Short mmCIF file of C-alpha atoms in Angstrom, two decimals:
data_model
loop_
_atom_site.label_atom_id
_atom_site.label_comp_id
_atom_site.label_asym_id
_atom_site.label_seq_id
_atom_site.Cartn_x
_atom_site.Cartn_y
_atom_site.Cartn_z
CA MET A 1 -74.47 -5.48 3.31
CA ILE A 2 -74.95 -5.33 -0.47
CA LYS A 3 -71.22 -4.79 -0.97
CA SER A 4 -70.41 -7.72 1.29
CA ILE A 5 -72.81 -9.98 -0.60
CA TRP A 6 -71.37 -8.87 -3.94
CA ASP A 7 -67.77 -9.34 -2.75
CA PHE A 8 -68.65 -12.84 -1.57
CA PHE A 9 -70.25 -13.63 -4.92
CA GLN A 10 -67.31 -12.28 -6.90
CA ASN A 11 -64.55 -13.81 -4.76
CA GLU A 12 -66.04 -17.11 -3.59
CA ILE A 13 -68.58 -17.98 -6.31
CA LEU A 14 -67.00 -16.59 -9.48
CA GLY A 15 -63.41 -16.39 -8.28
CA MET A 16 -63.58 -19.59 -6.17
CA LYS A 17 -60.92 -18.34 -3.75
CA TRP A 18 -61.89 -21.16 -1.39
CA LEU A 19 -60.80 -23.65 -4.05
CA HIS A 20 -57.34 -22.05 -4.22
CA ALA A 21 -56.97 -22.52 -0.45
CA VAL A 22 -58.25 -26.11 -0.56
CA ILE A 23 -55.81 -27.08 -3.32
CA GLY A 24 -52.97 -25.38 -1.44
CA ARG A 25 -53.72 -27.32 1.74
CA GLY A 26 -54.01 -30.56 -0.22
CA LEU A 27 -50.66 -30.08 -1.95
CA SER A 28 -49.04 -29.08 1.35
CA ALA A 29 -50.34 -32.29 2.91
CA LEU A 30 -48.58 -34.19 0.11
CA GLY A 31 -45.30 -32.53 1.12
CA LEU A 32 -45.08 -29.79 -1.52
CA ASP A 33 -43.82 -26.34 -0.54
CA MET A 34 -46.38 -23.79 -1.73
CA ALA A 35 -43.74 -21.04 -1.48
CA SER A 36 -41.56 -22.78 -4.05
CA ARG A 37 -41.86 -22.22 -7.79
CA TRP A 38 -42.91 -25.80 -8.49
CA GLY A 39 -45.48 -25.85 -5.69
CA GLY A 40 -46.90 -22.46 -6.67
CA SER A 41 -47.04 -23.45 -10.35
CA LEU A 42 -48.90 -26.67 -9.60
CA GLN A 43 -51.36 -24.87 -7.32
CA PHE A 44 -52.02 -22.20 -9.97
CA PHE A 45 -52.45 -24.85 -12.68
CA LEU A 46 -54.87 -27.07 -10.76
CA TYR A 47 -56.86 -24.13 -9.39
CA ASP A 48 -57.32 -22.40 -12.72
CA VAL A 49 -58.09 -25.57 -14.67
CA VAL A 50 -60.84 -26.57 -12.22
CA LYS A 51 -62.21 -23.04 -11.85
CA ILE A 52 -62.36 -22.28 -15.58
CA THR A 53 -63.78 -25.72 -16.37
CA VAL A 54 -66.63 -25.29 -13.88
CA LEU A 55 -67.39 -21.75 -15.08
CA LEU A 56 -67.09 -22.91 -18.69
CA CYS A 57 -69.69 -25.65 -18.31
CA PHE A 58 -72.19 -23.45 -16.48
CA LEU A 59 -71.71 -20.57 -18.91
CA ILE A 60 -72.01 -22.66 -22.06
CA PHE A 61 -75.13 -24.34 -20.71
CA GLY A 62 -76.82 -21.03 -19.85
CA ILE A 63 -75.76 -19.21 -23.01
CA SER A 64 -76.67 -22.17 -25.24
CA TYR A 65 -80.14 -22.23 -23.68
CA ILE A 66 -80.48 -18.55 -24.61
CA GLN A 67 -79.07 -19.26 -28.08
CA SER A 68 -81.83 -21.81 -28.69
CA PHE A 69 -84.26 -18.87 -28.93
CA PHE A 70 -82.17 -17.26 -31.70
CA PRO A 71 -81.69 -19.67 -34.62
CA PRO A 72 -80.05 -18.03 -37.67
CA GLU A 73 -83.31 -17.48 -39.55
CA ARG A 74 -84.91 -15.75 -36.58
CA SER A 75 -81.79 -13.62 -36.04
CA LYS A 76 -81.95 -12.61 -39.70
CA ARG A 77 -85.59 -11.56 -39.35
CA ILE A 78 -84.80 -9.55 -36.21
CA LEU A 79 -81.95 -7.74 -37.96
CA GLY A 80 -84.11 -7.13 -41.03
CA ARG A 81 -86.56 -5.04 -38.98
CA PHE A 82 -84.01 -2.31 -38.25
CA ARG A 83 -82.23 0.25 -40.38
CA GLY A 84 -79.21 2.47 -39.97
CA LEU A 85 -77.39 2.73 -36.67
CA TRP A 86 -80.04 0.71 -34.82
CA ALA A 87 -79.41 -2.24 -37.12
CA ASN A 88 -75.71 -2.19 -36.22
CA ILE A 89 -76.51 -1.96 -32.52
CA ILE A 90 -78.92 -4.91 -32.65
CA ALA A 91 -76.40 -6.93 -34.68
CA ALA A 92 -73.69 -6.25 -32.10
CA LEU A 93 -76.05 -7.25 -29.27
CA LEU A 94 -77.03 -10.45 -31.09
CA GLY A 95 -73.34 -11.22 -31.38
CA THR A 96 -73.12 -11.53 -27.62
CA VAL A 97 -75.31 -14.67 -27.61
CA THR A 98 -73.56 -16.48 -30.45
CA PRO A 99 -70.46 -18.75 -30.58
CA PHE A 100 -67.45 -18.06 -28.43
CA CYS A 101 -64.72 -17.78 -31.07
CA SER A 102 -64.28 -15.94 -34.34
CA CYS A 103 -64.01 -19.11 -36.44
CA SER A 104 -67.47 -20.19 -35.27
CA SER A 105 -68.93 -16.76 -36.06
CA ILE A 106 -67.77 -16.57 -39.67
CA PRO A 107 -70.21 -19.19 -41.08
CA LEU A 108 -73.09 -17.18 -39.58
CA PHE A 109 -71.60 -13.99 -41.02
CA ILE A 110 -71.46 -15.61 -44.47
CA GLY A 111 -75.05 -16.81 -44.11
CA PHE A 112 -76.33 -13.39 -43.09
CA THR A 113 -74.43 -11.69 -45.93
CA GLY A 114 -75.72 -14.22 -48.46
CA ALA A 115 -79.24 -13.67 -47.17
CA GLY A 116 -79.05 -10.01 -48.17
CA LEU A 117 -78.47 -8.24 -44.85
CA PRO A 118 -76.51 -4.97 -45.12
CA LEU A 119 -72.76 -5.53 -45.12
CA GLY A 120 -72.07 -3.12 -42.26
CA VAL A 121 -74.67 -4.86 -40.08
CA THR A 122 -73.12 -8.27 -40.66
CA PHE A 123 -69.67 -6.88 -39.79
CA SER A 124 -70.98 -5.43 -36.52
CA PHE A 125 -72.13 -8.96 -35.73
CA LEU A 126 -68.80 -10.46 -36.80
CA ILE A 127 -66.76 -8.10 -34.58
CA SER A 128 -69.03 -8.41 -31.57
CA SER A 129 -69.53 -12.17 -31.55
CA PRO A 130 -66.06 -13.32 -30.40
CA MET A 131 -65.10 -10.09 -28.64
CA VAL A 132 -67.93 -9.50 -26.17
CA ASP A 133 -69.95 -12.68 -25.68
CA LEU A 134 -71.77 -13.21 -22.39
CA GLY A 135 -69.11 -15.67 -21.30
CA SER A 136 -66.44 -12.97 -21.41
CA LEU A 137 -68.56 -10.78 -19.14
CA VAL A 138 -68.78 -13.43 -16.40
CA LEU A 139 -65.19 -14.62 -16.70
CA LEU A 140 -63.81 -11.08 -16.61
CA MET A 141 -65.91 -10.39 -13.53
CA SER A 142 -64.28 -13.39 -11.82
CA ILE A 143 -60.81 -11.84 -12.19
CA PHE A 144 -61.03 -8.09 -12.79
CA GLY A 145 -64.32 -7.25 -11.10
CA ALA A 146 -67.71 -6.08 -12.32
CA ARG A 147 -66.74 -2.54 -13.35
CA VAL A 148 -63.93 -3.69 -15.62
CA ALA A 149 -66.10 -6.42 -17.16
CA VAL A 150 -69.04 -4.11 -17.87
CA ILE A 151 -66.84 -1.35 -19.36
CA TYR A 152 -65.03 -3.96 -21.47
CA VAL A 153 -68.30 -5.23 -22.92
CA ILE A 154 -69.65 -1.72 -23.57
CA LEU A 155 -66.45 -0.63 -25.34
CA GLY A 156 -66.40 -3.86 -27.35
CA LEU A 157 -69.94 -3.15 -28.52
CA VAL A 158 -68.92 0.41 -29.42
CA VAL A 159 -66.05 -0.93 -31.55
CA ALA A 160 -68.42 -3.38 -33.26
CA VAL A 161 -71.05 -0.73 -34.00
CA ALA A 162 -68.50 1.87 -35.14
CA GLY A 163 -66.66 -0.62 -37.34
CA GLY A 164 -69.83 -1.90 -38.99
CA THR A 165 -71.13 1.63 -39.52
CA LEU A 166 -67.88 2.72 -41.19
CA ILE A 167 -67.92 -0.29 -43.54
CA GLU A 168 -71.55 0.48 -44.38
CA LYS A 169 -70.74 4.12 -45.21
CA LEU A 170 -67.91 3.08 -47.54
CA HIS A 171 -70.30 0.95 -49.65
CA MET A 172 -67.94 -1.98 -50.10
CA GLU A 173 -70.52 -4.56 -51.18
CA ASN A 174 -68.47 -5.23 -54.32
CA GLN A 175 -65.66 -6.48 -52.05
CA VAL A 176 -67.71 -9.54 -51.07
CA GLU A 177 -66.89 -12.63 -53.12
CA GLU A 178 -69.31 -13.28 -55.96
CA PHE A 179 -70.52 -16.67 -54.72
CA ILE A 180 -71.63 -15.05 -51.44
CA ARG A 181 -73.52 -12.25 -53.17
CA ARG A 182 -75.30 -14.69 -55.46
CA ALA A 183 -76.29 -17.04 -52.65
CA LYS A 184 -80.00 -17.31 -51.94
CA GLY A 185 -81.41 -18.30 -48.63
CA GLY A 186 -77.95 -18.40 -47.11
CA VAL A 187 -79.21 -18.85 -43.58
CA ASP A 188 -80.29 -22.17 -42.14
CA ILE A 189 -84.02 -22.84 -42.06
CA GLU A 190 -85.47 -21.94 -38.72
CA ALA A 191 -85.80 -24.86 -36.33
CA PRO A 192 -89.29 -25.81 -35.19
CA ASP A 193 -90.53 -24.54 -31.85
CA LEU A 194 -88.60 -26.25 -29.09
CA THR A 195 -89.91 -27.42 -25.75
CA VAL A 196 -88.07 -26.70 -22.52
CA LYS A 197 -86.78 -30.27 -22.60
CA ASP A 198 -85.50 -29.79 -26.18
CA ARG A 199 -83.67 -26.62 -25.17
CA LEU A 200 -82.10 -28.33 -22.15
CA ILE A 201 -80.91 -31.21 -24.34
CA TYR A 202 -79.50 -28.73 -26.86
CA ALA A 203 -77.67 -26.85 -24.10
CA LYS A 204 -76.26 -30.11 -22.73
CA GLU A 205 -75.00 -31.14 -26.17
CA GLN A 206 -73.39 -27.72 -26.64
CA VAL A 207 -71.58 -28.08 -23.32
CA ALA A 208 -70.11 -31.43 -24.37
CA GLY A 209 -69.17 -30.28 -27.88
CA THR A 210 -67.69 -26.92 -26.89
CA PHE A 211 -65.82 -28.35 -23.91
CA LYS A 212 -64.05 -30.93 -26.09
CA LYS A 213 -63.07 -28.17 -28.50
CA VAL A 214 -61.77 -25.58 -26.05
CA PHE A 215 -60.34 -27.69 -23.21
CA PRO A 216 -56.93 -28.12 -24.90
CA TYR A 217 -56.67 -24.33 -25.15
CA ILE A 218 -57.56 -24.04 -21.47
CA LEU A 219 -54.71 -26.39 -20.56
CA VAL A 220 -52.25 -24.46 -22.75
CA GLY A 221 -53.46 -21.11 -21.44
CA VAL A 222 -53.27 -22.19 -17.79
CA GLY A 223 -49.83 -23.69 -18.39
CA ILE A 224 -48.57 -20.40 -19.83
CA GLY A 225 -50.21 -18.54 -16.96
CA ALA A 226 -48.49 -20.80 -14.40
CA VAL A 227 -45.10 -20.13 -15.99
CA ILE A 228 -45.70 -16.38 -16.03
CA HIS A 229 -47.04 -16.42 -12.47
CA ASN A 230 -44.17 -18.33 -10.86
CA TRP A 231 -41.16 -18.29 -13.18
CA ILE A 232 -41.09 -14.95 -15.01
CA PRO A 233 -39.59 -12.12 -12.91
CA GLU A 234 -42.06 -9.38 -12.10
CA SER A 235 -39.60 -6.73 -13.30
CA TRP A 236 -39.58 -8.26 -16.79
CA VAL A 237 -43.34 -8.09 -17.14
CA GLN A 238 -43.48 -4.54 -15.76
CA ASN A 239 -40.75 -3.36 -18.14
CA ILE A 240 -42.42 -4.88 -21.20
CA LEU A 241 -46.15 -4.54 -20.42
CA GLY A 242 -46.18 -2.07 -17.52
CA SER A 243 -46.59 1.69 -17.42
CA SER A 244 -42.91 2.21 -18.22
CA ASN A 245 -43.50 1.01 -21.80
CA PRO A 246 -45.85 3.35 -23.72
CA PHE A 247 -45.99 0.82 -26.58
CA GLY A 248 -47.15 -2.07 -24.39
CA VAL A 249 -50.67 -2.04 -25.84
CA ILE A 250 -49.42 -2.16 -29.43
CA LEU A 251 -46.98 -4.95 -28.56
CA ALA A 252 -49.76 -6.96 -26.88
CA VAL A 253 -51.98 -6.63 -29.95
CA LEU A 254 -49.19 -7.67 -32.33
CA VAL A 255 -48.43 -10.72 -30.17
CA GLY A 256 -52.11 -11.64 -29.80
CA VAL A 257 -53.22 -11.45 -33.45
CA PRO A 258 -51.36 -14.54 -34.75
CA MET A 259 -52.57 -16.70 -31.86
CA TYR A 260 -55.72 -18.82 -31.85
CA ALA A 261 -57.71 -19.21 -28.66
CA ASP A 262 -60.94 -18.07 -27.11
CA ILE A 263 -61.80 -16.19 -23.93
CA PHE A 264 -61.38 -19.35 -21.83
CA GLY A 265 -57.81 -19.88 -22.98
CA THR A 266 -56.71 -16.27 -22.53
CA ILE A 267 -58.17 -15.71 -19.05
CA PRO A 268 -55.40 -17.56 -17.11
CA VAL A 269 -52.71 -15.72 -19.07
CA ALA A 270 -54.42 -12.41 -18.28
CA GLU A 271 -54.72 -13.35 -14.62
CA ALA A 272 -51.00 -14.11 -14.36
CA LEU A 273 -49.98 -10.95 -16.22
CA LEU A 274 -52.11 -8.78 -13.93
CA ALA A 275 -50.51 -10.33 -10.85
CA LYS A 276 -47.08 -9.55 -12.28
CA GLY A 277 -47.83 -5.87 -12.80
CA ALA A 278 -48.88 -5.64 -16.44
CA GLN A 279 -51.25 -2.77 -17.15
CA LEU A 280 -54.94 -3.56 -17.32
CA GLY A 281 -55.53 -2.11 -20.78
CA THR A 282 -52.51 -3.92 -22.17
CA ILE A 283 -53.86 -7.24 -20.89
CA LEU A 284 -57.35 -6.63 -22.25
CA SER A 285 -55.92 -5.60 -25.63
CA PHE A 286 -54.08 -8.90 -25.80
CA MET A 287 -57.27 -10.81 -25.00
CA MET A 288 -59.33 -8.90 -27.58
CA ALA A 289 -56.69 -9.40 -30.29
CA VAL A 290 -56.50 -13.15 -29.67
CA THR A 291 -60.26 -13.71 -29.66
CA THR A 292 -61.18 -11.34 -32.50
CA LEU A 293 -58.34 -11.55 -35.01
CA SER A 294 -56.95 -15.06 -34.83
CA LEU A 295 -55.06 -16.13 -37.94
CA PRO A 296 -57.41 -19.08 -38.73
CA SER A 297 -60.44 -16.80 -38.65
CA VAL A 298 -58.75 -14.28 -40.97
CA ILE A 299 -57.98 -17.10 -43.42
CA MET A 300 -61.62 -18.27 -43.29
CA LEU A 301 -62.91 -14.73 -43.78
CA ARG A 302 -60.67 -14.28 -46.82
CA LYS A 303 -62.71 -17.00 -48.55
CA ALA A 304 -65.78 -14.76 -48.29
CA VAL A 305 -64.42 -11.24 -48.84
CA LYS A 306 -61.79 -9.65 -51.07
CA PRO A 307 -58.41 -8.40 -49.76
CA ARG A 308 -59.43 -4.73 -49.61
CA LEU A 309 -62.42 -5.39 -47.34
CA LEU A 310 -60.47 -7.92 -45.28
CA GLY A 311 -57.69 -5.40 -44.76
CA LEU A 312 -60.17 -2.73 -43.70
CA PHE A 313 -61.76 -5.14 -41.21
CA ILE A 314 -58.36 -5.95 -39.70
CA VAL A 315 -57.37 -2.27 -39.47
CA ILE A 316 -60.68 -1.32 -37.81
CA CYS A 317 -60.35 -4.10 -35.25
CA ILE A 318 -56.70 -3.32 -34.45
CA LEU A 319 -57.33 0.43 -34.09
CA GLY A 320 -60.41 -0.20 -31.93
CA ILE A 321 -58.53 -2.65 -29.70
CA VAL A 322 -55.58 -0.28 -29.31
CA VAL A 323 -57.87 2.63 -28.37
CA VAL A 324 -59.69 0.45 -25.82
CA GLY A 325 -56.36 -0.67 -24.37
CA TYR A 326 -55.00 2.84 -23.88
CA PHE A 327 -58.35 3.95 -22.45
CA PHE A 328 -58.24 1.23 -19.81
CA ASN A 329 -54.62 2.06 -18.99
CA ALA A 330 -55.62 5.70 -18.49
CA ILE A 331 -58.41 4.85 -16.04
CA GLN A 332 -56.78 1.83 -14.38
CA PHE A 333 -56.25 3.76 -11.15
CA LEU A 334 -60.01 4.07 -10.83
CA LEU A 335 -60.73 0.39 -11.44
CA VAL A 336 -58.01 -1.74 -9.82
#
């Protein structure tokens, strides 16, 4: 009974399989052939746009409500209570309830660094924030299932903690730009205590603001997914990103790094690639590279840190993502 309830929740609530059928019947009634490439592409596009939009709004609302309890000043005080490995772990966990993309995380990273928090702790936060936010957990569950989503989040947190710890051990504080190190009180003043109504208003405003920002990426991502799903031969995807190519993970990371999107824009591409036979770890590596190491975020981060530290950050992220990708490929037979 529990399995049946969970399957219903995953397939019909998160996955909205009923919506796929409804859109298919509607398009068929309009005279479109769902077995054709054009009909299948339109069905995929409409289904994924509606599904991701609905999940997006609910997720942003819920996560923003949680975020209202963790203004920057309070987050700084929480992190300041811990030392060593525990500080990195708490920073990585706090990253899961912060903005959805790396560009949004960097101003907080700069504020925390300017406020005097250890460099390795702030980097654990910076890696974790775009890679393993709560939204990614729910969205991954809607496509890959709960086990894949949970393992993805755990491994992402491990990468964040390990990367921050390594940077801390190397004592690279002198690689932070001088204006950051000299900053005082670099974190916003803590907001006054909010009522439930205030938090609900804040969450509503975040939904509207974030939706406007990410919706274009959703449309682009779903469009690419529709092309992959209905126009790219399955043999092509399997040859390039399937088990026959041992360098598929590395290729996916190299393709993903220059792109700029968030978890909502990469999900439809991942969904289409999985249906075409791409390996699970290769797909997840692509998603992690896009969300963690986008070119705009690297450019922003360069304003705050010197090239040596920036290069180390990029290398740590790429190596961590590649290891996670090959790990998932190795255990795919147990998960999918």
